[in-house]
Amino acid sequence: QVRLVESGGGLVQAGGSLRLSCAASGSISSINIMGWYRQAPGKQRELVARISSSGITGYADFVKGRFTISRDNAKNMAYLQMSSLKPEDTAVYYCNRRQPPYDYWGQGTQVTVSS
C-alpha cells in the first residue's frame, strides 16, 4: 500500500503562482509514474501532468508553458509548480502514483483562482 499526501493548495489571484507537493510513503517501488490530476465541480477528473521515475514528463495542452512537474526520488516527493494561473484552473488537485499493477491517489488539495 502507498499513501499519498498533497499540500500547497489555496486561494490565489489570476496570474499568480502556487506550488503543490505530494509526499509518498509505504510500499514504494522504483518503477512508477507520478501524476497530477484535477477535478472541477461538475466535471470529470482530468490529467494535468505526469512524470516517470526517469524524469520523462507529459502535460495536458491546457497547462503547457504554465505548469511544471518535477520529482525528488530520494525523498519520494512530486511537485507541481503552477504559474500564470487562470480562474478555469480552479479545481481539486489530486496526486497519483502509478505503480503497476496499482494506482494510488491522494485525498486532494483545493486550488481556487480568483479573477
mmCIF file of N, CA, C and O in Angstrom, residues 65-115:
data_model
loop_
_atom_site.group_PDB
_atom_site.id
_atom_site.type_symbol
_atom_site.label_atom_id
_atom_site.label_comp_id
_atom_site.label_asym_id
_atom_site.label_seq_id
_atom_site.Cartn_x
_atom_site.Cartn_y
_atom_site.Cartn_z
ATOM 1 N N GLY A 65 3.491 25.224 -20.769
ATOM 2 C CA GLY A 65 4.084 26.550 -20.671
ATOM 3 C C GLY A 65 3.759 27.286 -19.384
ATOM 4 O O GLY A 65 4.347 28.329 -19.099
ATOM 5 N N ARG A 66 2.811 26.745 -18.617
ATOM 6 C CA ARG A 66 2.421 27.409 -17.360
ATOM 7 C C ARG A 66 2.751 26.561 -16.136
ATOM 8 O O ARG A 66 3.092 27.092 -15.086
ATOM 9 N N PHE A 67 2.616 25.256 -16.256
ATOM 10 C CA PHE A 67 2.848 24.347 -15.127
ATOM 11 C C PHE A 67 4.102 23.513 -15.390
ATOM 12 O O PHE A 67 4.394 23.161 -16.543
ATOM 13 N N THR A 68 4.787 23.174 -14.309
ATOM 14 C CA THR A 68 5.958 22.308 -14.407
ATOM 15 C C THR A 68 5.880 21.226 -13.341
ATOM 16 O O THR A 68 5.726 21.538 -12.153
ATOM 17 N N ILE A 69 5.993 19.987 -13.767
ATOM 18 C CA ILE A 69 6.008 18.867 -12.827
ATOM 19 C C ILE A 69 7.454 18.446 -12.593
ATOM 20 O O ILE A 69 8.290 18.489 -13.515
ATOM 21 N N SER A 70 7.748 18.073 -11.362
ATOM 22 C CA SER A 70 9.087 17.598 -11.026
ATOM 23 C C SER A 70 8.974 16.583 -9.908
ATOM 24 O O SER A 70 7.894 16.397 -9.323
ATOM 25 N N ARG A 71 10.073 15.928 -9.614
ATOM 26 C CA ARG A 71 10.066 14.946 -8.549
ATOM 27 C C ARG A 71 11.440 14.845 -7.926
ATOM 28 O O ARG A 71 12.454 15.185 -8.535
ATOM 29 N N ASP A 72 11.444 14.343 -6.700
ATOM 30 C CA ASP A 72 12.668 14.060 -5.969
ATOM 31 C C ASP A 72 12.561 12.603 -5.530
ATOM 32 O O ASP A 72 11.861 12.301 -4.557
ATOM 33 N N ASN A 73 13.214 11.718 -6.256
ATOM 34 C CA ASN A 73 13.081 10.287 -5.968
ATOM 35 C C ASN A 73 13.644 9.916 -4.608
ATOM 36 O O ASN A 73 13.129 9.017 -3.939
ATOM 37 N N ALA A 74 14.680 10.592 -4.180
ATOM 38 C CA ALA A 74 15.292 10.284 -2.882
ATOM 39 C C ALA A 74 14.332 10.584 -1.730
ATOM 40 O O ALA A 74 14.368 9.921 -0.695
ATOM 41 N N LYS A 75 13.467 11.577 -1.934
ATOM 42 C CA LYS A 75 12.523 11.972 -0.889
ATOM 43 C C LYS A 75 11.114 11.443 -1.155
ATOM 44 O O LYS A 75 10.205 11.710 -0.372
ATOM 45 N N ASN A 76 10.939 10.726 -2.277
ATOM 46 C CA ASN A 76 9.615 10.223 -2.652
ATOM 47 C C ASN A 76 8.598 11.356 -2.718
ATOM 48 O O ASN A 76 7.481 11.256 -2.196
ATOM 49 N N MET A 77 9.022 12.441 -3.369
ATOM 50 C CA MET A 77 8.178 13.620 -3.493
ATOM 51 C C MET A 77 7.920 13.937 -4.965
ATOM 52 O O MET A 77 8.763 13.691 -5.825
ATOM 53 N N ALA A 78 6.757 14.518 -5.224
ATOM 54 C CA ALA A 78 6.450 15.076 -6.534
ATOM 55 C C ALA A 78 5.909 16.485 -6.328
ATOM 56 O O ALA A 78 5.303 16.769 -5.290
ATOM 57 N N TYR A 79 6.142 17.331 -7.335
ATOM 58 C CA TYR A 79 5.759 18.724 -7.210
ATOM 59 C C TYR A 79 5.047 19.176 -8.485
ATOM 60 O O TYR A 79 5.292 18.649 -9.567
ATOM 61 N N LEU A 80 4.206 20.173 -8.312
ATOM 62 C CA LEU A 80 3.588 20.808 -9.464
ATOM 63 C C LEU A 80 3.701 22.320 -9.249
ATOM 64 O O LEU A 80 3.025 22.868 -8.374
ATOM 65 N N GLN A 81 4.567 22.948 -10.009
ATOM 66 C CA GLN A 81 4.699 24.401 -9.975
ATOM 67 C C GLN A 81 3.722 24.988 -10.979
ATOM 68 O O GLN A 81 3.786 24.704 -12.168
ATOM 69 N N MET A 82 2.808 25.793 -10.477
ATOM 70 C CA MET A 82 1.756 26.364 -11.317
ATOM 71 C C MET A 82 1.945 27.878 -11.391
ATOM 72 O O MET A 82 1.999 28.547 -10.352
ATOM 73 N N SER A 83 2.036 28.386 -12.594
ATOM 74 C CA SER A 83 2.222 29.819 -12.804
ATOM 75 C C SER A 83 1.162 30.321 -13.777
ATOM 76 O O SER A 83 0.508 29.536 -14.462
ATOM 77 N N SER A 84 1.031 31.632 -13.838
ATOM 78 C CA SER A 84 0.036 32.253 -14.725
ATOM 79 C C SER A 84 -1.332 31.594 -14.555
ATOM 80 O O SER A 84 -2.002 31.249 -15.538
ATOM 81 N N LEU A 85 -1.719 31.444 -13.313
ATOM 82 C CA LEU A 85 -2.965 30.732 -13.031
ATOM 83 C C LEU A 85 -4.178 31.497 -13.535
ATOM 84 O O LEU A 85 -4.209 32.740 -13.523
ATOM 85 N N LYS A 86 -5.169 30.737 -13.976
ATOM 86 C CA LYS A 86 -6.403 31.304 -14.510
ATOM 87 C C LYS A 86 -7.573 30.817 -13.668
ATOM 88 O O LYS A 86 -7.488 29.756 -13.034
ATOM 89 N N PRO A 87 -8.680 31.548 -13.661
ATOM 90 C CA PRO A 87 -9.855 31.094 -12.908
ATOM 91 C C PRO A 87 -10.285 29.677 -13.309
ATOM 92 O O PRO A 87 -10.758 28.919 -12.450
ATOM 93 N N GLU A 88 -10.109 29.320 -14.565
ATOM 94 C CA GLU A 88 -10.508 27.984 -15.008
ATOM 95 C C GLU A 88 -9.585 26.880 -14.486
ATOM 96 O O GLU A 88 -9.866 25.698 -14.681
ATOM 97 N N ASP A 89 -8.497 27.245 -13.822
ATOM 98 C CA ASP A 89 -7.648 26.254 -13.166
ATOM 99 C C ASP A 89 -8.198 25.857 -11.802
ATOM 100 O O ASP A 89 -7.652 24.954 -11.152
ATOM 101 N N THR A 90 -9.245 26.511 -11.359
ATOM 102 C CA THR A 90 -9.857 26.192 -10.079
ATOM 103 C C THR A 90 -10.373 24.761 -10.082
ATOM 104 O O THR A 90 -11.150 24.366 -10.963
ATOM 105 N N ALA A 91 -9.923 23.979 -9.101
ATOM 106 C CA ALA A 91 -10.286 22.563 -9.031
ATOM 107 C C ALA A 91 -9.655 21.952 -7.789
ATOM 108 O O ALA A 91 -8.823 22.583 -7.126
ATOM 109 N N VAL A 92 -10.053 20.735 -7.494
ATOM 110 C CA VAL A 92 -9.324 19.923 -6.525
ATOM 111 C C VAL A 92 -8.232 19.185 -7.299
ATOM 112 O O VAL A 92 -8.530 18.534 -8.319
ATOM 113 N N TYR A 93 -7.019 19.307 -6.835
ATOM 114 C CA TYR A 93 -5.877 18.680 -7.493
ATOM 115 C C TYR A 93 -5.479 17.429 -6.719
ATOM 116 O O TYR A 93 -5.295 17.486 -5.496
ATOM 117 N N TYR A 94 -5.344 16.339 -7.452
ATOM 118 C CA TYR A 94 -5.033 15.050 -6.853
ATOM 119 C C TYR A 94 -3.675 14.551 -7.328
ATOM 120 O O TYR A 94 -3.356 14.613 -8.528
ATOM 121 N N CYS A 95 -2.934 14.017 -6.398
ATOM 122 C CA CYS A 95 -1.682 13.350 -6.726
ATOM 123 C C CYS A 95 -1.985 11.877 -7.022
ATOM 124 O O CYS A 95 -2.813 11.261 -6.349
ATOM 125 N N ASN A 96 -1.320 11.358 -8.029
ATOM 126 C CA ASN A 96 -1.499 9.957 -8.413
ATOM 127 C C ASN A 96 -0.132 9.300 -8.546
ATOM 128 O O ASN A 96 0.820 9.917 -9.028
ATOM 129 N N ARG A 97 -0.087 8.055 -8.129
ATOM 130 C CA ARG A 97 1.131 7.274 -8.314
ATOM 131 C C ARG A 97 0.744 5.960 -8.972
ATOM 132 O O ARG A 97 -0.029 5.189 -8.398
ATOM 133 N N ARG A 98 1.262 5.753 -10.157
ATOM 134 C CA ARG A 98 1.011 4.503 -10.879
ATOM 135 C C ARG A 98 2.190 3.584 -10.653
ATOM 136 O O ARG A 98 3.308 3.859 -11.092
ATOM 137 N N GLN A 99 1.925 2.541 -9.933
ATOM 138 C CA GLN A 99 2.963 1.590 -9.530
ATOM 139 C C GLN A 99 2.407 0.226 -9.905
ATOM 140 O O GLN A 99 1.726 -0.398 -9.089
ATOM 141 N N PRO A 100 2.657 -0.199 -11.170
ATOM 142 C CA PRO A 100 1.978 -1.384 -11.700
ATOM 143 C C PRO A 100 1.984 -2.570 -10.751
ATOM 144 O O PRO A 100 3.026 -2.863 -10.137
ATOM 145 N N PRO A 101 0.829 -3.233 -10.585
ATOM 146 C CA PRO A 101 -0.422 -3.008 -11.322
ATOM 147 C C PRO A 101 -1.399 -2.083 -10.616
ATOM 148 O O PRO A 101 -2.579 -2.089 -10.912
ATOM 149 N N TYR A 102 -0.921 -1.263 -9.686
ATOM 150 C CA TYR A 102 -1.828 -0.473 -8.871
ATOM 151 C C TYR A 102 -1.742 1.028 -9.169
ATOM 152 O O TYR A 102 -0.718 1.540 -9.618
ATOM 153 N N ASP A 103 -2.857 1.679 -8.890
ATOM 154 C CA ASP A 103 -2.958 3.144 -8.913
ATOM 155 C C ASP A 103 -3.288 3.626 -7.517
ATOM 156 O O ASP A 103 -4.204 3.097 -6.877
ATOM 157 N N TYR A 104 -2.549 4.643 -7.062
ATOM 158 C CA TYR A 104 -2.810 5.197 -5.742
ATOM 159 C C TYR A 104 -3.153 6.686 -5.890
ATOM 160 O O TYR A 104 -2.624 7.377 -6.763
ATOM 161 N N TRP A 105 -4.030 7.154 -4.988
ATOM 162 C CA TRP A 105 -4.497 8.537 -5.041
ATOM 163 C C TRP A 105 -4.376 9.212 -3.690
ATOM 164 O O TRP A 105 -4.583 8.583 -2.657
ATOM 165 N N GLY A 106 -4.060 10.499 -3.728
ATOM 166 C CA GLY A 106 -4.112 11.295 -2.522
ATOM 167 C C GLY A 106 -5.528 11.781 -2.275
ATOM 168 O O GLY A 106 -6.448 11.512 -3.052
ATOM 169 N N GLN A 107 -5.698 12.536 -1.195
ATOM 170 C CA GLN A 107 -7.027 12.995 -0.809
ATOM 171 C C GLN A 107 -7.434 14.258 -1.563
ATOM 172 O O GLN A 107 -8.596 14.641 -1.552
ATOM 173 N N GLY A 108 -6.479 14.900 -2.208
ATOM 174 C CA GLY A 108 -6.765 16.105 -2.981
ATOM 175 C C GLY A 108 -6.494 17.378 -2.207
ATOM 176 O O GLY A 108 -6.582 17.411 -0.974
ATOM 177 N N THR A 109 -6.178 18.421 -2.945
ATOM 178 C CA THR A 109 -5.978 19.743 -2.342
ATOM 179 C C THR A 109 -6.664 20.781 -3.235
ATOM 180 O O THR A 109 -6.562 20.734 -4.462
ATOM 181 N N GLN A 110 -7.394 21.673 -2.605
ATOM 182 C CA GLN A 110 -8.189 22.645 -3.351
ATOM 183 C C GLN A 110 -7.316 23.803 -3.837
ATOM 184 O O GLN A 110 -6.548 24.386 -3.064
ATOM 185 N N VAL A 111 -7.467 24.120 -5.102
ATOM 186 C CA VAL A 111 -6.846 25.307 -5.694
ATOM 187 C C VAL A 111 -7.959 26.195 -6.214
ATOM 188 O O VAL A 111 -8.778 25.751 -7.021
ATOM 189 N N THR A 112 -8.000 27.422 -5.738
ATOM 190 C CA THR A 112 -9.010 28.377 -6.170
ATOM 191 C C THR A 112 -8.324 29.612 -6.721
ATOM 192 O O THR A 112 -7.503 30.223 -6.040
ATOM 193 N N VAL A 113 -8.658 29.959 -7.952
ATOM 194 C CA VAL A 113 -8.068 31.116 -8.611
ATOM 195 C C VAL A 113 -9.157 32.161 -8.801
ATOM 196 O O VAL A 113 -10.141 31.924 -9.504
ATOM 197 N N SER A 114 -8.976 33.309 -8.175
ATOM 198 C CA SER A 114 -9.970 34.376 -8.271
ATOM 199 C C SER A 114 -9.640 35.308 -9.428
ATOM 200 O O SER A 114 -8.469 35.533 -9.746
ATOM 201 N N SER A 115 -10.685 35.866 -10.016
ATOM 202 C CA SER A 115 -10.482 36.762 -11.173
ATOM 203 C C SER A 115 -10.343 38.204 -10.743
ATOM 204 O O SER A 115 -10.534 38.552 -9.599
#
